[in-house]
Every structure is written in structure tokens, then in C-alpha cells.
mmCIF file of C-alpha atoms in Angstrom:
data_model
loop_
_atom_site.group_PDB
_atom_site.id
_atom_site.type_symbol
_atom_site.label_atom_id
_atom_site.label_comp_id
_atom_site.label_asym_id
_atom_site.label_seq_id
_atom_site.Cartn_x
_atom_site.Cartn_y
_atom_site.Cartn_z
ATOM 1 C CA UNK A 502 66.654 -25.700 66.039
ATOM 2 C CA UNK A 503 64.061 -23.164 67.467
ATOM 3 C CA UNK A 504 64.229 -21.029 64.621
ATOM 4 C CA UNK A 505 63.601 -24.431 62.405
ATOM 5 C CA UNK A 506 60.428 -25.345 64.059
ATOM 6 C CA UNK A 507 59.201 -22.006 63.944
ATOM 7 C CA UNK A 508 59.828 -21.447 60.804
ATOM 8 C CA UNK A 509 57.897 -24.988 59.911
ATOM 9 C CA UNK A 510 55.044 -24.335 61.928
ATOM 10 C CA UNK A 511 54.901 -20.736 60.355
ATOM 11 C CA UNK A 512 55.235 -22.745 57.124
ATOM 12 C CA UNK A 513 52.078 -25.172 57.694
ATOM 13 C CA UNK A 514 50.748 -22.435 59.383
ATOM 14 C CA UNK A 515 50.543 -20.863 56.035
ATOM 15 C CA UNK A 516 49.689 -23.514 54.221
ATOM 16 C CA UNK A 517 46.571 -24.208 56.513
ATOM 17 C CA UNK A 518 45.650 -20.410 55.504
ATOM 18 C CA UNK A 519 46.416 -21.055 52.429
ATOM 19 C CA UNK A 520 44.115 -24.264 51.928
ATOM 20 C CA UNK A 521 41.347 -22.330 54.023
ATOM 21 C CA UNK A 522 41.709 -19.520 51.561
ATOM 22 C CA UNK A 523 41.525 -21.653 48.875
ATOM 23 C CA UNK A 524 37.480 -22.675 49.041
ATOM 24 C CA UNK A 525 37.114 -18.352 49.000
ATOM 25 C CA UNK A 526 39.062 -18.060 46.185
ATOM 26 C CA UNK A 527 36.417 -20.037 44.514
ATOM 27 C CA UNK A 528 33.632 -18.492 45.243
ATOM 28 C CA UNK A 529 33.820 -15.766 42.817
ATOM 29 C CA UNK A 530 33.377 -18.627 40.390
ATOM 30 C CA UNK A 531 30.520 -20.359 42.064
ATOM 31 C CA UNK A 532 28.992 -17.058 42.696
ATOM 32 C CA UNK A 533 29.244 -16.071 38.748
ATOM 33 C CA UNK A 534 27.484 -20.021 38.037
ATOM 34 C CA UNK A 535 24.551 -19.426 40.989
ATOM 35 C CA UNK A 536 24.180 -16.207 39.099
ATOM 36 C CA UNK A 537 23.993 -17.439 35.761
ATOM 37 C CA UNK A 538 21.662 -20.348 36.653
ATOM 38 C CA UNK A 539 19.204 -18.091 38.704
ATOM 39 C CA UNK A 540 19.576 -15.128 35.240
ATOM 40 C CA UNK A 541 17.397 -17.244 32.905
ATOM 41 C CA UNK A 542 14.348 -17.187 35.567
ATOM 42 C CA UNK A 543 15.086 -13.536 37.201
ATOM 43 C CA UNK A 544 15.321 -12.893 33.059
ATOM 44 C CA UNK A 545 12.150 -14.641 32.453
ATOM 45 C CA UNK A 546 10.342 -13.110 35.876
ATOM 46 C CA UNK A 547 11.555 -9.604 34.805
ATOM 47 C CA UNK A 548 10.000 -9.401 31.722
ATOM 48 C CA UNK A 549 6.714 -11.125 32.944
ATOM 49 C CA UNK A 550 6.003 -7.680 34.858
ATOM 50 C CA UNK A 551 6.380 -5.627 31.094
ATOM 51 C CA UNK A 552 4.483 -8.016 28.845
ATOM 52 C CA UNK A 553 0.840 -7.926 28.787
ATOM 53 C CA UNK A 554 -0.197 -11.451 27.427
ATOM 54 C CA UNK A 555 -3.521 -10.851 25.172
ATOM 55 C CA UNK A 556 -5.788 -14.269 25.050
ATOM 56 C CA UNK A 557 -5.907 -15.611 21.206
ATOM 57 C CA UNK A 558 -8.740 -14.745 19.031
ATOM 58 C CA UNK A 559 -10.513 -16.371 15.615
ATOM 59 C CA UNK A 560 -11.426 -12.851 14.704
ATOM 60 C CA UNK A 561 -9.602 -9.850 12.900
ATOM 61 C CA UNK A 562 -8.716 -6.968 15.243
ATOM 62 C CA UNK A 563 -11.007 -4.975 12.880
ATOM 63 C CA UNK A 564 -13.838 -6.491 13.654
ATOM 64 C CA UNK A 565 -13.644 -6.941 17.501
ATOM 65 C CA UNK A 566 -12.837 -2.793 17.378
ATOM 66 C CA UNK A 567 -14.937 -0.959 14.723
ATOM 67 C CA UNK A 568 -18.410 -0.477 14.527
ATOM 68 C CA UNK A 569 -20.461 -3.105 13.536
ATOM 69 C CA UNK A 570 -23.951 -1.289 12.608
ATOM 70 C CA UNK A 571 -21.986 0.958 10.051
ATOM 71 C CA UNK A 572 -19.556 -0.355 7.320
ATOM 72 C CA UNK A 573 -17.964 3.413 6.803
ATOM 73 C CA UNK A 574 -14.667 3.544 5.855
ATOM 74 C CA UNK A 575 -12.561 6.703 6.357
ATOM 75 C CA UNK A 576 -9.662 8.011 4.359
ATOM 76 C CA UNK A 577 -7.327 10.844 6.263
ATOM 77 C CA UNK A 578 -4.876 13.043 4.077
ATOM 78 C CA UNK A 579 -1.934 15.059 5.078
ATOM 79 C CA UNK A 580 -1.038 17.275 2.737
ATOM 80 C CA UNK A 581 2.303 19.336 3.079
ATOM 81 C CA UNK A 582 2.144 22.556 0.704
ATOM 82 C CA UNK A 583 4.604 25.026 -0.526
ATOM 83 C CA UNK A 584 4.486 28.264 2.159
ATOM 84 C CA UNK A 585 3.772 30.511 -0.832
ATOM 85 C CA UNK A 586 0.889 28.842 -2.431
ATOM 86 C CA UNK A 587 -0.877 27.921 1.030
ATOM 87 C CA UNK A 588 -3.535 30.469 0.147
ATOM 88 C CA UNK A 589 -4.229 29.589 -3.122
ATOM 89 C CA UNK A 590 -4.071 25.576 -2.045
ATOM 90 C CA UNK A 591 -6.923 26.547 0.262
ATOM 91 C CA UNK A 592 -9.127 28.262 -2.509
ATOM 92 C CA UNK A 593 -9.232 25.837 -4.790
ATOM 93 C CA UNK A 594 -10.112 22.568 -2.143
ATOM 94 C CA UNK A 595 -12.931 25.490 -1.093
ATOM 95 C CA UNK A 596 -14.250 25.570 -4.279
ATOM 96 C CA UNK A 597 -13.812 22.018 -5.004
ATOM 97 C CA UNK A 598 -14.325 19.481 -2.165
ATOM 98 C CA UNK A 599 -17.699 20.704 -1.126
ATOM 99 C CA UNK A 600 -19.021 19.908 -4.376
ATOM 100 C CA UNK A 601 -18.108 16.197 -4.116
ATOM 101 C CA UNK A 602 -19.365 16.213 -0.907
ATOM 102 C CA UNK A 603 -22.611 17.663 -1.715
ATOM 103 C CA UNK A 604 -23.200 15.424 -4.960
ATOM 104 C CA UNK A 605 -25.157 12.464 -4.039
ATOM 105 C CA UNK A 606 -23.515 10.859 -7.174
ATOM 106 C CA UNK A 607 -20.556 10.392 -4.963
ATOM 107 C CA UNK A 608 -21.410 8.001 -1.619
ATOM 108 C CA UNK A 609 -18.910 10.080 0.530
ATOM 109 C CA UNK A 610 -18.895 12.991 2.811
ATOM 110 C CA UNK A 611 -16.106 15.385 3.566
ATOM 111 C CA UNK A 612 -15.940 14.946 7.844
ATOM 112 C CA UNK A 613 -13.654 17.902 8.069
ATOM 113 C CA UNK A 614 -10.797 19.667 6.347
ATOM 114 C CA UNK A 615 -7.707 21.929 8.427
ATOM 115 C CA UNK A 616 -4.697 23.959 8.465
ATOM 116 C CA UNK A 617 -2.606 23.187 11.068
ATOM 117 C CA UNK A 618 -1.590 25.675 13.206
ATOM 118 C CA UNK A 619 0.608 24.233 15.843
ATOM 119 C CA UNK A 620 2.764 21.054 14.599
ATOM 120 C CA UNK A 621 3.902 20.688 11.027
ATOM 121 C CA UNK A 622 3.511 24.119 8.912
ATOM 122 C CA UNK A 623 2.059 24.909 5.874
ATOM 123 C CA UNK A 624 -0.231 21.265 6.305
ATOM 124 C CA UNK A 625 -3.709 20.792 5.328
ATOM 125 C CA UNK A 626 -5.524 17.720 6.561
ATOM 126 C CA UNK A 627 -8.927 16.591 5.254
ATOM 127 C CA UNK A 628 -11.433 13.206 6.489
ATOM 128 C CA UNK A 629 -13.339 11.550 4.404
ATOM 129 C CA UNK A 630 -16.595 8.834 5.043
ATOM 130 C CA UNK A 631 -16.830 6.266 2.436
ATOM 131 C CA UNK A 632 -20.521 5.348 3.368
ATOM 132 C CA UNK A 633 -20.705 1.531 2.309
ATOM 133 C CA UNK A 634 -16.753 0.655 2.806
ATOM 134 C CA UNK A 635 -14.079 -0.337 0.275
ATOM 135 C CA UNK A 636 -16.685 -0.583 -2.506
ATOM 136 C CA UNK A 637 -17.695 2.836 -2.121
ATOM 137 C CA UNK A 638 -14.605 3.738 -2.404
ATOM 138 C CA UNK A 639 -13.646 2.416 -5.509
ATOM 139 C CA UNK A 640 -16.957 3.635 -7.223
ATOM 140 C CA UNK A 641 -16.140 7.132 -6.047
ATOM 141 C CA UNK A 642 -12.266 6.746 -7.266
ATOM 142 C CA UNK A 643 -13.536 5.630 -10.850
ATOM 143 C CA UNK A 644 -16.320 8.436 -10.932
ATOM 144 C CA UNK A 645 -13.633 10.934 -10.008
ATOM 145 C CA UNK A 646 -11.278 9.608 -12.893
ATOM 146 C CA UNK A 647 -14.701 10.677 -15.152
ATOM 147 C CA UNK A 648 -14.704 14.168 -13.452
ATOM 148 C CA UNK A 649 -13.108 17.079 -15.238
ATOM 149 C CA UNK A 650 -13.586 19.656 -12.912
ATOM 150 C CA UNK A 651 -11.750 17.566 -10.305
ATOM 151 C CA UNK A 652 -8.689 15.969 -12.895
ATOM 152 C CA UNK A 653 -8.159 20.273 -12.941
ATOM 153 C CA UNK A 654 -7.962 20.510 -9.393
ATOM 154 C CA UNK A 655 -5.869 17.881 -9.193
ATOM 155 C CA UNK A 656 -3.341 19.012 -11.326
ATOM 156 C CA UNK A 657 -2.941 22.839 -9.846
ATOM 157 C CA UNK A 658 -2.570 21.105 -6.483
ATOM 158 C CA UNK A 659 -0.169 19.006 -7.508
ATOM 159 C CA UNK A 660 1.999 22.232 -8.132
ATOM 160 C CA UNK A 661 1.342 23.487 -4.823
ATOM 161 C CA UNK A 662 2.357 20.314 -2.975
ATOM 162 C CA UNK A 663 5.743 19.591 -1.224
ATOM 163 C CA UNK A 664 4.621 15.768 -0.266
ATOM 164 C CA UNK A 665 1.498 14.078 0.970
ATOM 165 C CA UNK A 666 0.304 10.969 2.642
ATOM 166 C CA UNK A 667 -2.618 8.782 3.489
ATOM 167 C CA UNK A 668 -4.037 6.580 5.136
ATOM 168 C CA UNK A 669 -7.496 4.235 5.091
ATOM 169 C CA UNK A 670 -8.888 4.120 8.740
ATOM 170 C CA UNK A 671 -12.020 2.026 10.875
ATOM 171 C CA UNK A 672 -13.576 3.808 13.398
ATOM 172 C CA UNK A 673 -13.060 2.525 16.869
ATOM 173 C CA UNK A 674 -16.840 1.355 17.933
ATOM 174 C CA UNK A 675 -16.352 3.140 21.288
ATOM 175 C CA UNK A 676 -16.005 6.605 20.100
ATOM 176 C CA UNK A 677 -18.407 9.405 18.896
ATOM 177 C CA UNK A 678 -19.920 9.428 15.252
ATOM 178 C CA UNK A 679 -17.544 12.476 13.707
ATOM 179 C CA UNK A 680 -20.930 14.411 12.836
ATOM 180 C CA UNK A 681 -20.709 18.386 11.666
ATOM 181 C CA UNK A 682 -20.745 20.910 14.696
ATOM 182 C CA UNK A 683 -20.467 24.611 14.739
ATOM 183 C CA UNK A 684 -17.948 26.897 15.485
ATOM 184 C CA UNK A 685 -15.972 28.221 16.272
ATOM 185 C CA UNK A 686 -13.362 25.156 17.517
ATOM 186 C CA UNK A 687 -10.520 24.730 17.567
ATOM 187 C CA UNK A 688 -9.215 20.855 16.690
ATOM 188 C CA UNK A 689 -6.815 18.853 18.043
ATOM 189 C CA UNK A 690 -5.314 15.310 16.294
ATOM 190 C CA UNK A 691 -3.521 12.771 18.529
ATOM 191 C CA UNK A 692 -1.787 10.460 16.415
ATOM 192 C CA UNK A 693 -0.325 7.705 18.294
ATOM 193 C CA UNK A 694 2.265 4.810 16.529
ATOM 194 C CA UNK A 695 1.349 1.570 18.861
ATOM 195 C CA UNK A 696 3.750 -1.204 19.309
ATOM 196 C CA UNK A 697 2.563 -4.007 17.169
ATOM 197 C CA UNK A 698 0.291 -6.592 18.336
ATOM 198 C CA UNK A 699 -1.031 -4.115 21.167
ATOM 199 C CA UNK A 700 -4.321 -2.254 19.567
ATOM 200 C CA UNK A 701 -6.984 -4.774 21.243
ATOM 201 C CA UNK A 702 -4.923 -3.527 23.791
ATOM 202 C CA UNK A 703 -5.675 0.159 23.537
ATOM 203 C CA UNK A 704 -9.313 -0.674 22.655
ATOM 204 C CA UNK A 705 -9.809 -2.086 26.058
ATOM 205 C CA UNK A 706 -8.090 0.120 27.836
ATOM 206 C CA UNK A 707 -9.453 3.842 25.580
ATOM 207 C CA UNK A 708 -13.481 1.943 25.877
ATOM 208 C CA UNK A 709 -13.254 2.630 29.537
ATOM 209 C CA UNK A 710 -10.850 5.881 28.853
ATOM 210 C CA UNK A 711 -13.699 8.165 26.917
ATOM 211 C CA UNK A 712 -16.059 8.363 29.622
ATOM 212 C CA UNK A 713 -14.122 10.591 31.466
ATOM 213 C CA UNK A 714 -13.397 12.836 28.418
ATOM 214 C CA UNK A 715 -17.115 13.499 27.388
ATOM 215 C CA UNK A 716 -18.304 16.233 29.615
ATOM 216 C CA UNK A 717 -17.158 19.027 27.235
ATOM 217 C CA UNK A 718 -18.779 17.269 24.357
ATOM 218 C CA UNK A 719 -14.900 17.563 23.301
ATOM 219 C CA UNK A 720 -14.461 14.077 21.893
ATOM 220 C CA UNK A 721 -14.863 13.945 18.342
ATOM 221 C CA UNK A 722 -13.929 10.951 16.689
ATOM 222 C CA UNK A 723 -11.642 7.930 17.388
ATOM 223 C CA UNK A 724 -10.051 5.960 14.250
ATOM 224 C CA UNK A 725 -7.452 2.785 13.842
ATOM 225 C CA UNK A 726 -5.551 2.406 10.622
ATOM 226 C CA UNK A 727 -5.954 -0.319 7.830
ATOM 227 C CA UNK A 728 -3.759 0.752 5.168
ATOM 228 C CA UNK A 729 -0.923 3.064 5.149
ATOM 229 C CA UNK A 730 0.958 3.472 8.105
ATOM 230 C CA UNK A 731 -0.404 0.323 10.409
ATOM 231 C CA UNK A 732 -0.606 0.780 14.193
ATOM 232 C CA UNK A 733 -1.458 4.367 14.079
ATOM 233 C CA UNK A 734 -4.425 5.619 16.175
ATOM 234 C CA UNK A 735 -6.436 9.014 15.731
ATOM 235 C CA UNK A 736 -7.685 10.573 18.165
ATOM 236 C CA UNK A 737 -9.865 13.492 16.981
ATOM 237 C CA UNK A 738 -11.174 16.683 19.684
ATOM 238 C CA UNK A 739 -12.774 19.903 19.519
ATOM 239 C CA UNK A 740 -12.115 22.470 21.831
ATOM 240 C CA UNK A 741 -13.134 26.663 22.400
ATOM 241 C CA UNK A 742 -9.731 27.648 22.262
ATOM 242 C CA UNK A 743 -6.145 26.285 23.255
ATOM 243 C CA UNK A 744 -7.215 27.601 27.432
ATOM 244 C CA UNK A 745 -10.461 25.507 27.198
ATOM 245 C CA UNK A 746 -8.098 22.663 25.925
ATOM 246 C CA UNK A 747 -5.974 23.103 28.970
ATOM 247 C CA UNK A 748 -8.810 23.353 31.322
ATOM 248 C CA UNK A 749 -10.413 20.052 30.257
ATOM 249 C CA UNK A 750 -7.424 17.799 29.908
ATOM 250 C CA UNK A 751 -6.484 18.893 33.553
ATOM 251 C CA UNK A 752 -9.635 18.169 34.919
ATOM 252 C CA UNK A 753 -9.585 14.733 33.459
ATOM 253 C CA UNK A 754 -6.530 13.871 36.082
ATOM 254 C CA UNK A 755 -8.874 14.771 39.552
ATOM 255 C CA UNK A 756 -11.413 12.030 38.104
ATOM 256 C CA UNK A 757 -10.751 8.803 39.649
ATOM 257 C CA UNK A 758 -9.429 6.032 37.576
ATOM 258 C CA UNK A 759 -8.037 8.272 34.494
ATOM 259 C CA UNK A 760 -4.594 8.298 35.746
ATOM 260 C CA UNK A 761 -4.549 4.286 35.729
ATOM 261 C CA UNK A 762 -5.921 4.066 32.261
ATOM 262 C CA UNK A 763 -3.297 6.379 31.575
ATOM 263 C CA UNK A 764 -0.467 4.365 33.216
ATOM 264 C CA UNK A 765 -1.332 1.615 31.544
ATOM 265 C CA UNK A 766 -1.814 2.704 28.072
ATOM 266 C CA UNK A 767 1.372 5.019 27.761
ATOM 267 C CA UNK A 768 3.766 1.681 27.336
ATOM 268 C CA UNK A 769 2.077 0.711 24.217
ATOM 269 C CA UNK A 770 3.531 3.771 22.225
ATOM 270 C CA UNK A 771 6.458 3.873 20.384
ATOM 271 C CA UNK A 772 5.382 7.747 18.842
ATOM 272 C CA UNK A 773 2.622 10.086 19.019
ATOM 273 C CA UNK A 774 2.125 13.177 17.754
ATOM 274 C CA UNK A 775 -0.100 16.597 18.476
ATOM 275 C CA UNK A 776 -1.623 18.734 15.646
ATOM 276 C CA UNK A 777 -3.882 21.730 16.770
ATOM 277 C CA UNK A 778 -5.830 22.936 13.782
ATOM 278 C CA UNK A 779 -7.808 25.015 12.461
ATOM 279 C CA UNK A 780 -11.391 24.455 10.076
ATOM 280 C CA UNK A 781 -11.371 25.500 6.316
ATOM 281 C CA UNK A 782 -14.615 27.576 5.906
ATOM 282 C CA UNK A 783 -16.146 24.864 3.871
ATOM 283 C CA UNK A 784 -15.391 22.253 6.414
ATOM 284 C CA UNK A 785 -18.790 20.530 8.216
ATOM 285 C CA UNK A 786 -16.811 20.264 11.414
ATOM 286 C CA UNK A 787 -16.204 23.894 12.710
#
């Protein structure tokens, strides 16, 4: 009889640990639908801190950036040339390209033209002003269709050429005019590939950015693109030599505010690329 009531009372005993236990076992279940209710707004919290909202505007992004008391239009090219006719590449767009740029039949001017030296090999790079905008540029396309000595050129450098690339570009209104300079410099191109929808963005942030990189008269020129590759920014500088480069962009970090700018600009790049290069002796830049 003992051993009965013991073992009942060990019985509901059990049970009563059992039912107790029971609410616990749940909570693994109510835990998972707290968490899932609270997810949407830690979700939507979370990605409040990463996205930068950017008030709408009745205005192209080209005309709140570029410069509105010039309507010059600038055309970069990247050429990539065969290692064994690099020299002879170079000879001809001596010969050639300072004539176009010193015809005033032509409304452009040759900003500079490079080898690179550090990043891609065997690349030549040339700027180009389009003084009056897209219709300058058409008149000096169809004049250049006219032009013998430059249909010639254009077919021995196709022969030299492994691939090439270009792109139509507004200059930021911020920035230095790219005006000619002597040498000897080195040059340095920053191309950056922004996220979309983030170059007013940049704007804001590089207007207040270029200050602190003017004391070595090392900021050149600052372009956005328009056709070609879109999002792409330009950043264009001159520099002594590769241990003046070094000098300068270290100083930049003991200036107060430059790292912030900095912080706050590096999250709107997906890519960006450095070129160091050196001028062609026809180039105006030097």
C-alpha cells in the first residue's frame, strides 16, 4: 500500500513537472514569433543607419554639379596598345593631336595626353575640351571626317591598338579649371565607380573635400560621366614625383575634418581605380 501511494504521488508528482515544463517547452516557439515580429523593425532600423536619404529634386544631377558659367564638355580616352608598337603609337598622336589642337578651325583643346606608368601597361590616355558642349562636338567630329591627315592617323593607330574606350564627362563646378602647367609632374587619375543614385552625394561631400587638398596646387581637375560608363568620377592630380605624392596625401589626414569626409564618402564606391602617368611631350599639362 505504501509503495502504491508513493508511487502515485511520484506519478502526479511528475505530472505537475511535467505540466510546469510544459509552458518552457513553448517558449522556443514564442521566442522564434517575438523574434520574427520585432525582425521587420530591427530590419527596417538597421538599414536606416546605411542609407543616406537624398531630398528630391526638379533638376538633372548635371546641372546642380557642373559648372554653370562654362558649357565645356570633355571627352577622356583610354587607349590600350600593342607593347611593341607603344613607341610608334606615341609618334604619330605627337605629330598629330597638337595640330587639331592648335587649329582654331576645330573648337577643342587637347587638356592632356599620358602613358601610364603604374596601373594598366602599354595605355595611353588623352582629355579633350569641347568649348561650346555637344554641338561642338559634333562640328569637330564632321570636320575630322573631312580631314585627311587625321583619317591616316586613324588608320595606323588602329593597327597599333589592342582595345579602347571612352567616355563624355561634365566637370564638377567645385574643382579647378584643368589649365596647362609645366613640368615636370607626374599625374595621377582616380577613377571611382559610385553606387547609383549617390553622385549629389559625392558632390556635397568632395565641395567641402578639395579645400584641404589645394595647398600643393596638386588638384587638377575633377569630372562626372555622361555617356559611357555612368557613375564614374575622375579625379585628376599633379604631383613632383611619386614621394611628393606620398607627402601630400599624408598630410591631408592631420587636417581636421578630412578623415570624416573621408568616412563618409568611401561607402558610396563600388570600384575605384589608380593610374600614375606620365605627359606625352606634346601634352599642355606637364
Amino acid at each position: 500500500m505504501a509503495a502504491r501511494v508513493l508511487h502515485a504521488r511520484g506519478a502526479a508528482s511528475a505530472g505537475g513537472l511535467l505540466q510546469r515544463a510544459a509552458p518552457c517547452s513553448l517558449l522556443p516557439g514564442l521566442r522564434g514569433l517575438a523574434s520574427s515580429s520585432q525582425r521587420p523593425r530591427e530590419d527596417s532600423w538597421l538599414k536606416s543607419l546605411f542609407v543616406r536619404k537624398v531630398d528630391p529634386r526638379k533638376d538633372a544631377h548635371s546641372n546642380l554639379l557642373a559648372k554653370r558659367e562654362t558649357s565645356s564638355l570633355y571627352k577622356i580616352q583610354f587607349h590600350n596598345v600593342k607593347p611593341e608598337c607603344l613607341e610608334a603609337y606615341n609618334k604619330i598622336c605627337q605629330e598629330v593631336l597638337p595640330k587639331i589642337h592648335e587649329d582654331k578651325h576645330y573648337p577643342c583643346t587637347l587638356v592632356g595626353t599620358w602613358n601610364t606608368w603604374y596601373g594598366e601597361q602599354d595605355q595611353a590616355v588623352h582629355l579633350w575640351r569641347y568649348e561650346g558642349g555637344y554641338p561642338a562636338l559634333t562640328e569637330v567630329m564632321n570636320k575630322l571626317r573631312e580631314n585627311q591627315e587625321f583619317l591616316h592617323f586613324r588608320k595606323a593607330r588602329s593597327n597599333m591598338l589592342l582595345s579602347r574606350k571612352n567616355q563624355l564627362l561634365l566637370e564638377f563646378s567645385f574643382w579647378n579649371e584643368p589649365v596647362p602647367r609645366p613640368g615636370p609632374n607626374i599625374y595621377e587619375l582616380r577613377s571611382y565607380q559610385l553606387r547609383p543614385g549617390t553622385m549629389i552625394e559625392w558632390g556635397n561631400y568632395w565641395a567641402r573635400a578639395i579645400r584641404f587638398r589645394q595647398d600643393g596646387d596638386e588638384a587638377v581637375g575633377g569630372f562626372f560621366s555622361q555617356i559611357g560608363q555612368l557613375y564614374m568620377v575622375h579625379h585628376l592630380w599633379a604631383y613632383k614625383d611619386l614621394q611628393t605624392r606620398e607627402d601630400i596625401r599624408n598630410a591631408a589626414w592631420h587636417k581636421h575634418g578630412w578623415e570624416e569626409l573621408v568616412y563618409y564618402t568611401v561607402p558610396l564606391i563600388q570600384e575605384m581605380e589608380s593610374r600614375i602617368m606620365i605627359p606625352q611631350k606634346t601634352s599642355p599639362l606637364q
